[in-house]
XYZ file of C-alpha atoms in Angstrom:
663
model
C 30.312 -1.046 -32.421
C 30.653 2.664 -31.555
C 30.922 3.340 -27.827
C 27.556 4.589 -26.586
C 28.486 5.373 -22.981
C 31.727 6.110 -21.179
C 31.431 5.532 -17.436
C 33.893 7.695 -15.511
C 34.817 6.643 -11.978
C 37.145 8.817 -9.858
C 38.991 6.545 -7.449
C 40.812 7.261 -4.221
C 41.490 4.570 -1.593
C 38.056 2.908 -1.769
C 39.196 -0.374 -0.222
C 36.561 -3.106 -0.390
C 33.836 -0.607 -1.252
C 34.869 -0.579 -4.908
C 33.960 -4.248 -5.333
C 30.192 -3.720 -5.568
C 30.764 -0.777 -7.881
C 32.905 -2.856 -10.248
C 30.452 -5.761 -10.204
C 27.566 -3.482 -11.140
C 29.553 -1.969 -14.013
C 30.446 -5.372 -15.444
C 26.886 -6.697 -15.098
C 25.212 -4.032 -17.231
C 22.552 -5.111 -19.716
C 24.079 -2.801 -22.350
C 26.299 -4.957 -24.609
C 29.894 -5.048 -23.427
C 31.203 -3.530 -26.658
C 28.738 -0.605 -26.411
C 30.258 0.991 -23.307
C 33.579 1.559 -21.602
C 34.568 2.149 -17.993
C 37.339 4.658 -17.261
C 38.737 4.472 -13.742
C 40.796 7.564 -12.909
C 42.988 6.667 -9.952
C 43.675 9.893 -8.080
C 46.873 8.792 -6.334
C 45.443 5.920 -4.269
C 47.822 4.534 -1.639
C 45.996 1.256 -0.974
C 45.835 -1.853 -3.174
C 43.375 -0.266 -5.608
C 45.856 0.667 -8.405
C 46.983 -2.940 -8.805
C 43.386 -4.175 -8.667
C 42.339 -1.760 -11.404
C 45.281 -2.684 -13.620
C 44.384 -6.356 -13.282
C 40.781 -5.596 -14.220
C 41.902 -3.631 -17.286
C 44.109 -6.523 -18.376
C 41.167 -8.916 -18.159
C 38.410 -6.671 -19.567
C 38.674 -4.788 -22.858
C 35.946 -2.340 -21.800
C 37.956 -1.157 -18.778
C 40.662 1.483 -18.949
C 42.681 2.948 -16.095
C 44.355 6.325 -15.804
C 46.771 6.895 -12.924
C 47.611 10.404 -11.712
C 48.985 12.191 -8.671
C 46.475 13.046 -5.987
C 44.540 16.197 -6.878
C 42.644 16.510 -3.613
C 39.064 16.135 -4.886
C 36.932 14.586 -7.616
C 36.848 17.459 -10.117
C 40.141 16.799 -11.897
C 39.675 12.997 -12.164
C 36.279 13.544 -13.760
C 37.756 16.038 -16.234
C 40.529 13.597 -17.099
C 37.854 10.969 -17.693
C 35.911 13.284 -20.015
C 39.076 13.915 -22.050
C 39.698 10.176 -22.372
C 36.057 9.251 -23.125
C 34.998 7.902 -26.496
C 31.300 7.475 -25.768
C 28.364 9.458 -27.084
C 27.368 10.025 -23.453
C 29.445 10.113 -20.275
C 28.157 8.809 -16.961
C 29.736 9.679 -13.612
C 29.820 7.077 -10.834
C 31.510 7.279 -7.421
C 33.742 4.398 -6.430
C 31.640 3.446 -3.381
C 28.250 3.499 -5.171
C 26.773 1.201 -7.808
C 24.330 1.082 -10.710
C 21.155 -0.860 -11.401
C 21.717 -3.678 -13.887
C 19.846 -1.896 -16.688
C 20.958 1.647 -15.827
C 23.209 2.354 -18.804
C 20.880 0.777 -21.340
C 17.808 2.598 -20.037
C 19.482 5.980 -19.568
C 21.177 5.921 -22.941
C 18.024 4.808 -24.742
C 15.899 7.416 -22.974
C 18.408 10.143 -23.717
C 18.609 9.322 -27.424
C 14.835 8.937 -27.752
C 14.224 12.366 -26.220
C 17.216 14.272 -27.563
C 18.469 14.881 -24.032
C 21.723 16.621 -23.201
C 21.346 15.389 -19.607
C 19.682 12.185 -18.363
C 18.828 11.903 -14.659
C 18.218 8.338 -13.472
C 16.110 7.490 -10.444
C 18.216 7.239 -7.286
C 18.015 5.154 -4.136
C 19.972 5.566 -0.929
C 21.284 2.910 1.411
C 21.915 4.924 4.564
C 21.899 8.161 2.550
C 19.106 10.541 1.594
C 18.223 11.062 -2.066
C 15.714 13.282 -3.907
C 12.180 11.889 -3.873
C 9.754 14.283 -5.549
C 11.804 14.490 -8.753
C 11.239 10.787 -9.409
C 7.466 10.534 -8.939
C 7.168 9.808 -12.670
C 9.150 9.691 -15.896
C 9.807 13.138 -17.348
C 10.893 12.888 -21.003
C 11.258 16.673 -21.292
C 12.148 18.670 -18.192
C 13.787 21.948 -17.266
C 14.497 23.884 -14.080
C 11.371 25.929 -14.804
C 8.909 23.020 -14.813
C 10.480 20.237 -12.734
C 12.373 20.019 -9.416
C 15.654 19.278 -11.192
C 17.475 21.644 -8.875
C 16.837 19.174 -6.027
C 19.424 16.857 -7.603
C 22.835 18.454 -8.026
C 25.118 15.463 -7.590
C 27.040 14.541 -10.775
C 25.753 10.969 -10.978
C 23.979 11.493 -14.276
C 24.511 10.926 -17.970
C 25.675 13.862 -20.118
C 25.961 14.061 -23.903
C 29.704 14.440 -24.460
C 29.354 16.730 -27.504
C 27.148 19.025 -25.403
C 29.870 19.334 -22.749
C 32.442 20.119 -25.445
C 30.197 22.608 -27.238
C 29.667 24.745 -24.135
C 33.148 24.056 -22.713
C 31.762 22.675 -19.451
C 34.162 21.001 -17.026
C 34.351 20.518 -13.257
C 36.180 23.052 -11.068
C 39.391 21.396 -9.886
C 41.396 21.319 -6.680
C 40.501 20.596 -3.070
C 37.122 22.223 -2.754
C 33.433 21.558 -2.167
C 30.326 21.749 -4.351
C 32.180 21.403 -7.642
C 29.243 19.241 -8.717
C 26.772 22.052 -7.989
C 28.658 24.366 -10.328
C 28.860 21.745 -13.088
C 25.324 20.345 -12.891
C 23.638 23.732 -12.475
C 25.241 25.059 -15.650
C 24.366 21.852 -17.495
C 20.707 22.189 -16.466
C 20.548 25.839 -17.467
C 22.206 25.376 -20.866
C 20.774 22.003 -21.908
C 18.285 21.848 -24.761
C 16.492 19.107 -22.843
C 16.834 17.113 -19.627
C 15.157 13.708 -19.307
C 14.314 12.072 -15.972
C 13.746 8.340 -15.416
C 11.386 7.760 -12.496
C 10.323 4.122 -12.913
C 13.662 2.299 -12.556
C 16.415 2.787 -9.984
C 19.537 3.566 -11.975
C 21.873 4.790 -9.228
C 22.401 3.536 -5.671
C 24.072 5.898 -3.184
C 25.772 3.844 -0.468
C 26.783 5.060 2.965
C 30.025 3.327 3.856
C 30.233 1.491 7.154
C 33.344 3.537 7.983
C 31.414 6.780 7.178
C 34.297 7.797 4.903
C 32.154 8.976 1.968
C 33.633 12.283 0.859
C 30.255 13.974 0.539
C 29.169 13.410 4.148
C 32.261 14.662 5.938
C 31.901 17.800 8.084
C 33.064 20.797 6.116
C 34.880 24.013 6.997
C 32.145 26.700 6.761
C 34.184 29.556 5.252
C 35.469 27.505 2.312
C 32.154 25.712 1.834
C 30.096 28.855 1.454
C 32.750 30.445 -0.712
C 32.295 27.519 -3.097
C 28.512 27.776 -2.761
C 28.669 31.374 -3.987
C 30.225 30.052 -7.220
C 27.088 27.997 -7.876
C 24.985 31.105 -7.265
C 27.197 32.935 -9.751
C 26.252 30.359 -12.398
C 22.551 31.002 -11.787
C 23.070 34.751 -12.083
C 25.063 34.307 -15.288
C 22.360 32.334 -17.100
C 19.098 33.744 -15.681
C 17.459 37.136 -15.380
C 16.322 38.640 -12.074
C 12.830 37.442 -11.264
C 10.808 34.419 -10.126
C 12.923 31.779 -11.893
C 16.181 33.001 -10.364
C 14.557 33.398 -6.945
C 13.198 29.871 -7.198
C 16.610 28.442 -8.046
C 18.318 30.420 -5.280
C 15.641 29.100 -2.929
C 17.098 25.622 -3.333
C 20.429 26.664 -1.774
C 18.744 28.753 0.921
C 16.503 25.836 1.843
C 18.853 22.860 1.546
C 22.309 24.251 2.267
C 21.357 26.885 4.861
C 17.924 26.706 6.490
C 17.935 22.919 6.840
C 21.349 23.064 8.506
C 19.938 25.405 11.151
C 16.921 23.297 12.096
C 16.096 20.840 14.832
C 18.349 18.005 15.928
C 20.654 18.481 12.966
C 21.664 21.941 14.213
C 21.590 21.132 17.920
C 23.847 18.117 17.428
C 26.773 20.236 16.266
C 29.531 21.420 18.643
C 28.794 24.915 19.921
C 31.810 26.611 18.338
C 31.154 24.975 14.959
C 27.465 25.795 15.212
C 28.193 29.502 15.713
C 30.656 29.606 12.818
C 28.161 27.875 10.540
C 25.466 30.382 11.504
C 27.789 33.332 10.863
C 28.640 32.150 7.342
C 25.004 31.457 6.492
C 24.038 34.913 7.776
C 26.656 36.478 5.518
C 25.442 34.681 2.374
C 21.764 35.380 3.064
C 22.365 39.101 3.530
C 24.794 39.343 0.632
C 23.060 37.317 -2.090
C 19.337 36.819 -1.492
C 16.611 39.353 -2.140
C 13.217 39.227 -0.393
C 11.672 37.081 -3.137
C 13.866 34.097 -2.270
C 12.696 33.493 1.298
C 9.163 34.623 0.453
C 8.582 31.412 -1.474
C 9.403 29.194 1.505
C 6.832 27.734 3.928
C 6.434 29.689 7.162
C 8.574 27.343 9.256
C 11.507 27.797 6.881
C 10.829 31.530 6.552
C 11.207 31.840 10.315
C 14.644 30.227 10.275
C 15.730 32.225 7.225
C 14.518 35.421 8.938
C 16.466 34.658 12.099
C 19.578 34.015 9.987
C 19.148 37.261 8.044
C 18.644 39.244 11.269
C 21.669 37.595 12.925
C 19.488 36.167 15.743
C 21.564 33.170 16.760
C 19.942 32.567 20.155
C 16.458 32.575 18.636
C 17.642 30.144 15.984
C 18.838 27.741 18.695
C 15.616 28.093 20.704
C 13.451 27.498 17.626
C 15.559 24.442 16.755
C 14.896 23.096 20.246
C 11.149 23.413 19.644
C 11.363 21.834 16.199
C 13.445 18.946 17.494
C 10.343 17.589 19.190
C 8.237 17.505 16.006
C 7.679 14.037 14.591
C 5.218 12.073 12.483
C 2.952 9.192 13.435
C 1.053 6.985 10.988
C -1.542 4.725 12.613
C -2.733 1.767 10.533
C -6.419 1.246 9.847
C -8.197 -1.306 7.717
C -5.929 -3.596 5.728
C -7.234 -6.131 3.232
C -6.994 -7.501 -0.289
C -9.469 -6.319 -2.904
C -9.295 -7.866 -6.380
C -5.532 -8.391 -6.170
C -4.823 -4.945 -4.701
C -3.707 -4.474 -1.115
C -5.831 -1.682 0.336
C -4.014 0.142 3.148
C -5.795 2.702 5.331
C -3.712 4.904 7.617
C -4.086 8.096 9.617
C -1.140 10.484 9.773
C -0.475 13.576 11.866
C 2.482 15.426 13.270
C 3.417 15.001 16.900
C 5.174 17.156 19.491
C 7.187 15.318 22.127
C 5.279 12.140 21.260
C 1.738 13.546 21.515
C -0.467 14.975 18.737
C 0.696 18.419 17.634
C -1.831 21.164 18.470
C -1.759 24.447 16.606
C -3.509 27.778 16.704
C -6.765 27.393 14.850
C -7.700 31.032 14.344
C -6.325 34.105 12.637
C -4.165 34.686 9.605
C -0.375 34.347 9.820
C 1.010 37.735 10.974
C 3.268 39.781 8.724
C 6.818 40.848 9.531
C 9.547 38.987 11.415
C 8.379 37.285 14.630
C 9.394 39.134 17.769
C 10.437 35.982 19.613
C 10.240 32.214 19.459
C 6.674 31.930 20.872
C 5.548 34.349 18.166
C 7.423 32.247 15.588
C 5.663 29.091 16.784
C 2.292 30.853 16.580
C 3.055 31.980 13.036
C 3.995 28.490 11.948
C 0.783 27.092 13.437
C -1.451 29.690 11.831
C 0.209 29.153 8.462
C -0.126 25.361 8.685
C -3.853 25.666 9.406
C -4.359 28.256 6.653
C -2.608 26.036 4.076
C -3.956 22.700 5.288
C -5.855 22.184 2.030
C -2.499 21.734 0.265
C -1.151 19.158 2.741
C -0.310 15.797 1.164
C 0.119 12.237 2.379
C 1.806 9.535 0.314
C 2.550 5.870 0.735
C 6.100 4.850 -0.155
C 7.035 1.229 -0.675
C 10.737 0.786 0.133
C 12.831 -2.292 -0.640
C 14.762 -3.101 2.500
C 17.828 -4.569 0.796
C 18.464 -1.717 -1.655
C 16.590 1.364 -0.438
C 14.693 1.616 -3.747
C 11.344 3.274 -3.115
C 8.168 3.843 -5.113
C 5.054 5.973 -4.649
C 1.746 4.099 -4.511
C -1.665 5.479 -5.582
C -3.366 7.153 -2.626
C -6.563 9.052 -1.831
C -6.403 11.602 1.005
C -8.994 13.397 3.104
C -8.106 16.190 5.530
C -9.721 16.794 8.908
C -9.296 19.747 11.273
C -10.008 18.385 14.763
C -10.820 20.986 17.474
C -9.065 20.451 20.817
C -11.799 20.918 23.417
C -12.346 24.649 24.073
C -8.728 25.748 23.715
C -9.160 27.320 20.296
C -6.425 25.000 19.067
C -6.722 22.217 16.514
C -5.098 19.035 15.298
C -4.461 18.517 11.586
C -5.228 14.924 10.619
C -4.704 13.267 7.232
C -6.640 10.105 6.448
C -5.356 8.100 3.511
C -6.239 4.987 1.566
C -3.520 3.559 -0.658
C -3.732 0.690 -3.118
C -0.675 -1.494 -3.670
C -0.726 -3.604 -6.824
C 2.088 -6.194 -6.621
C 2.063 -6.402 -10.430
C 2.944 -2.714 -10.909
C 4.048 -1.396 -7.502
C 7.759 -1.122 -8.404
C 7.592 1.776 -10.825
C 5.155 -0.008 -13.110
C 6.819 -3.416 -12.726
C 6.237 -6.294 -10.294
C 7.658 -6.393 -6.803
C 10.921 -8.296 -6.512
C 11.213 -11.105 -4.018
C 12.319 -9.895 -0.599
C 11.123 -7.580 2.152
C 9.423 -4.231 1.559
C 8.601 -1.635 4.212
C 5.633 0.737 3.978
C 6.250 4.389 4.867
C 3.910 7.332 5.181
C 5.327 10.568 3.735
C 3.601 13.796 4.754
C 4.193 17.308 3.476
C 2.451 19.920 5.599
C 3.207 23.232 7.269
C 6.732 23.385 5.856
C 7.664 19.957 7.178
C 8.283 16.901 5.029
C 8.551 13.827 7.202
C 8.422 10.067 6.773
C 7.692 7.285 9.229
C 6.805 3.589 9.092
C 3.139 2.648 9.300
C 2.488 1.146 12.700
C 2.624 -0.205 15.266
C 0.143 -2.940 14.547
C -1.427 -5.379 17.029
C 1.216 -6.590 19.439
C 0.367 -10.284 19.203
C -0.344 -10.356 15.488
C 2.389 -11.314 13.054
C 0.558 -11.580 9.751
C -1.313 -8.326 9.144
C -3.819 -10.028 6.824
C -3.852 -13.122 4.663
C -1.269 -13.624 1.937
C -2.158 -13.181 -1.715
C -1.102 -15.243 -4.693
C -0.973 -12.576 -7.371
C 1.242 -11.347 -10.209
C 3.309 -14.541 -9.987
C 4.213 -13.759 -6.372
C 3.174 -14.777 -2.875
C 2.745 -11.497 -1.002
C 2.247 -11.513 2.763
C 1.567 -8.262 4.658
C 3.012 -8.624 8.153
C 4.029 -6.657 11.233
C 7.756 -6.576 11.963
C 8.719 -8.450 15.103
C 10.582 -5.702 16.915
C 8.512 -2.564 16.295
C 5.274 -3.802 14.754
C 5.687 -1.821 11.539
C 3.849 -2.787 8.381
C 5.900 -4.628 5.755
C 5.465 -7.009 2.844
C 7.137 -10.389 2.515
C 7.350 -11.267 -1.177
C 8.070 -14.924 -1.981
C 9.901 -15.574 1.290
C 7.231 -16.342 3.859
C 6.762 -19.911 4.966
C 5.067 -20.625 8.270
C 3.643 -17.108 8.420
C 1.348 -17.888 5.490
C -1.042 -19.446 8.006
C -1.545 -22.694 6.129
C -1.273 -24.574 9.445
C -4.664 -23.122 10.394
C -6.408 -25.480 8.001
C -8.523 -28.014 9.919
C -8.737 -31.563 8.493
C -12.515 -31.613 8.855
C -12.707 -28.615 6.478
C -11.042 -30.642 3.710
C -12.637 -33.499 1.836
C -11.902 -36.031 -0.832
C -14.791 -36.825 -3.122
C -14.832 -38.380 -6.575
C -11.055 -38.550 -6.596
C -10.567 -34.833 -5.906
C -9.131 -33.103 -2.838
C -10.843 -29.843 -1.914
C -9.644 -27.684 0.977
C -10.175 -24.026 1.975
C -6.922 -22.096 2.406
C -6.315 -18.628 3.972
C -5.018 -17.139 0.710
C -6.301 -14.377 -1.567
C -6.587 -14.994 -5.311
C -8.433 -12.948 -7.917
C -9.407 -15.839 -10.190
C -8.700 -19.487 -10.847
C -4.953 -19.845 -10.282
C -2.821 -22.820 -11.292
C -0.788 -24.344 -8.461
C 0.893 -27.663 -7.700
C 0.206 -30.188 -4.963
C 2.989 -32.512 -3.933
C 2.257 -35.830 -2.251
C 5.088 -37.517 -0.345
C 4.746 -41.020 1.079
C 4.817 -40.919 4.874
C 8.025 -42.361 6.279
C 10.183 -41.091 3.409
C 11.733 -38.630 5.821
C 11.578 -34.860 6.161
C 8.946 -32.431 4.974
C 8.242 -31.928 1.326
C 11.332 -30.588 -0.390
C 11.556 -26.884 -1.235
C 13.902 -27.116 -4.182
C 11.156 -27.449 -6.797
C 12.681 -30.559 -8.411
C 9.995 -32.759 -10.032
C 11.299 -36.070 -8.652
C 8.099 -38.062 -9.102
C 8.549 -41.752 -8.213
C 6.823 -44.362 -6.098
C 7.320 -42.242 -2.981
C 6.489 -38.796 -4.362
C 3.870 -37.470 -6.757
C 3.196 -33.958 -8.044
C -0.269 -33.160 -9.359
C -1.778 -30.098 -11.010
C -4.226 -28.147 -8.867
C -6.004 -24.816 -8.738
C -6.896 -22.135 -6.232
C -10.224 -20.388 -6.772
C -11.710 -17.423 -4.881
C -13.892 -18.452 -1.944
C -15.810 -16.419 0.669
C -13.087 -16.784 3.333
C -10.009 -17.237 1.184
C -9.286 -19.665 -1.612
C -10.452 -23.172 -2.404
C -7.775 -25.718 -3.297
C -8.964 -28.249 -5.872
C -6.640 -31.106 -6.880
C -7.312 -34.261 -8.820
C -5.720 -37.238 -7.099
C -4.017 -39.942 -9.177
C -6.414 -42.846 -9.738
C -3.744 -45.318 -8.753
C -0.609 -45.326 -6.689
C -1.930 -44.038 -3.334
C -3.332 -47.285 -1.961
C -1.915 -48.698 1.212
C -0.017 -45.597 2.340
C -0.324 -42.238 4.070
C 0.804 -39.180 2.129
C 2.017 -35.797 3.317
C 0.845 -32.788 1.313
C 2.570 -29.575 0.282
C 1.448 -26.658 -1.865
C 3.450 -24.744 -4.473
C 1.483 -21.478 -5.006
C 3.709 -20.206 -7.859
C 4.742 -23.092 -10.140
C 6.398 -20.765 -12.669
C 8.844 -19.276 -10.163
C 12.534 -19.635 -10.923
C 12.838 -21.915 -7.900
C 9.343 -23.209 -7.043
C 8.790 -23.487 -3.289
C 6.528 -26.034 -1.657
C 4.815 -25.143 1.635
C 3.702 -28.041 3.878
C -0.044 -28.364 4.511
C -1.338 -29.724 7.850
C -3.112 -32.549 6.033
C -2.266 -36.132 5.283
C -4.102 -38.395 2.904
C -4.596 -41.965 4.033
C -5.480 -44.395 1.280
C -7.235 -47.577 2.304
C -9.623 -50.179 1.048
C -12.564 -47.790 1.278
C -10.890 -44.864 -0.470
C -8.863 -41.852 0.563
C -9.517 -39.939 3.786
C -8.039 -36.733 5.182
C -6.174 -36.833 8.518
C -4.305 -34.116 10.418
C -0.544 -34.029 10.305
C 0.795 -35.258 13.678
C 2.052 -32.558 16.010
C 5.750 -32.712 16.991
C 6.391 -35.178 19.778
C 7.405 -34.113 23.256
C 11.116 -34.636 22.557
C 10.996 -32.443 19.415
C 9.085 -29.706 21.260
C 11.658 -29.778 24.046
C 14.488 -29.514 21.506
C 12.837 -26.470 19.921
C 12.449 -24.781 23.323
C 16.107 -25.500 24.062
C 17.189 -23.939 20.736
C 15.156 -20.809 21.485
C 16.667 -20.571 24.978
C 20.209 -20.925 23.646
C 19.518 -18.314 20.983
C 18.340 -15.866 23.658
C 21.430 -16.507 25.785
C 23.662 -15.902 22.770
C 21.911 -12.636 21.970
C 20.263 -13.881 18.811
C 16.720 -12.734 18.062
C 14.080 -14.242 15.792
C 14.253 -11.259 13.464
C 17.998 -11.787 12.998
C 17.302 -15.325 11.961
C 14.370 -14.541 9.644
C 15.337 -11.086 8.405
C 11.808 -9.816 9.103
C 12.477 -7.540 12.062
C 13.538 -3.936 12.176
C-alpha cells in the first residue's frame, strides 16, 4: 500500500517523555502499512538513540535518522521531509502525542477537501492552545476568513508535493520562531486549508521538568529578530491593507502586547522586563502602521500605545492594575431536561475579588491616554460601549487529557448601575445545554471526569474560570442521569466546590442510598421502587439479587454468574415525577426461604457493566416477598471507617486524592 502519511519527529534527549509519544504513534487507527514514522535524532546524549534503533528493528513502519546536534528543530524536520515517502507529512514533537484516530481523520479530511494543510484540533495538558479556531469543522479556510493565524506551531499535516512545489522548508540553526516562518508561508500559499474541530488530534504536553523547548525564556534581541522574518513573509505574499494589518495584529497581540500585560509582565525580573520592552518598542515603531493597533480592543490598544511611545513606567503601572482583573462565574439553576443538562450561570469580571465597576457614560476618548487613570477610564468606556458584542461560552474540559468542547449557550447581557456613582457592572447571564450524547464534538462523553468552565470575551479580555463554588455541604449538584449509554452525575468538587461531571465512575454519590424501603413494593411478582435518577424514556437495566450471607456486596465486574446464590433479572427505569421508577420482574421460583441483597446496573451494554448496591433487601417467606432495609454497618465497622479516615488525615491523604474528584 502506498504510504499516506509520514510522521516526522525531531528528537533530542526526551527521556521518558518520548514513551507516550511512541505509544500514540503505534496505536493509530490508520493501517500500519499506510503510514511511516521518521524519528530524526538530533544528537541525543541520553539512551534515546538505542531505544529508537530497537523500535525500528521491531517495527517496519519506523525509521530512524541520526545526525549531529543542529541546535533546534528546523534541520531535523527538513531531514524528515527529505526522507518522507508519504502523500502528507505530519510533524510531532517528541514530548507530545496524538489522538488514536488523528492520522486517519486528518488524512481523510485533507484528501476529501483538497487541502494543502490540515489543522487538527489541539488540547493542552498544562499548556495553552488555540480555542476559537476549533469551534467547528472548517473544510475550506484561509487567513482571510478564519483565525488560522492563531495557530502557528508546526504540528499539522502538509501535502508533501505542495511543500516541494513551493520549495518550503524550515529555517535551520539555533533560533526561535522557525515554525512561524514555515506555517505562515504555508497558509498564505496553500490552495486550501482544512480545520478539524470535532476531534482532538494533537495533545500538547507540559513536561514535569518544564524542559519543553517552546516554553523556555528567550533572549529578546534574537527572538524579535526572528519574529521580523515572519513579518517579512507576510509582506512578501500580501499587499498593504486590511488583510496584512490583520495578520500583523496577531504578532502585535500575542508576541508583544500580551507579554506586557498583568502578572505575566510583572513576574519577570526587572532587567529582563526592561530589555523585553525595549525590543518590543523597536519592532512596533519599525514595522507596524496605525491600522495594526487600531483593530485591537481598547485594553490592548493602551498597552500597544505605551509600547510605541516608549512609556515603560506607564506600562508597568497599567500591568499592576490589570493584574487584579479576574472572572467569576456563579452557578444558578441546574437540572436535567429531556436528557440535556441545563446549566445556568452568571459571569462578570472582578477587580481584586469584587465586581468590576466601570465608567458608564461617555464615548471612549481619542488619542493616547495621558496617564494610567485615563487609560483605565478609556478601557471602561470602551467595554460599556461594546458590551453588546460581549460573549459567554461554556467549555466542557476532560480532566485527564485537557480536551475541551464548546456547548450550546444562550446569553443575555445586563448593565447594572452602581448606586449613584455613575458607574456600572457588566453582567452576562447564560444558559447552556449539555447533551452527553453529543457534547464531545458531536460524539458522546467518554468515561471519566469533566470540568465545566465559563469563557468570557469582553472589553478586550478573554478569561476562563470554573463554574462555582456551589453549596458547601452539597456533593451531588443534582441527580444523575442515565442517558446516551452513560451514567452522568453533576457534582461539586470537594476542595473548591466547582461544577464537574462524573461519567460512569460515580458510586455512592449517585444517591441510591436515599431510597426508603417503604417507598418500594413487591406486588404480583414485580419489584417497583422510585430511584433518584433521570431518564428520558423507558430504559433497560439489570437487577442483581445476591443471597444474603454469600459475603460482600454485589460484584462490580459485570460477570453473569447466575447460580443458586445469585440471580440477574431484566428490569427497566421509566420517567417518574421525582426521578425514575425501577420495575423488575422477580423469578417465580428460587427466592423462597432466603433474604436477597439488590444491586442495579444502569448501563447493561457497557464494556464492563457496573452494579451499584441498593439499600433494599428482599425477604422471601411463606406469605410472599417483602422489602426490608439493608442493615447499617455495625458499631465495629463504623469505628474502623473512622479510624481509616483519621489515619488518612494524619498521613496527608485527602478524599479527593483517593476518589480523583477534587481539584
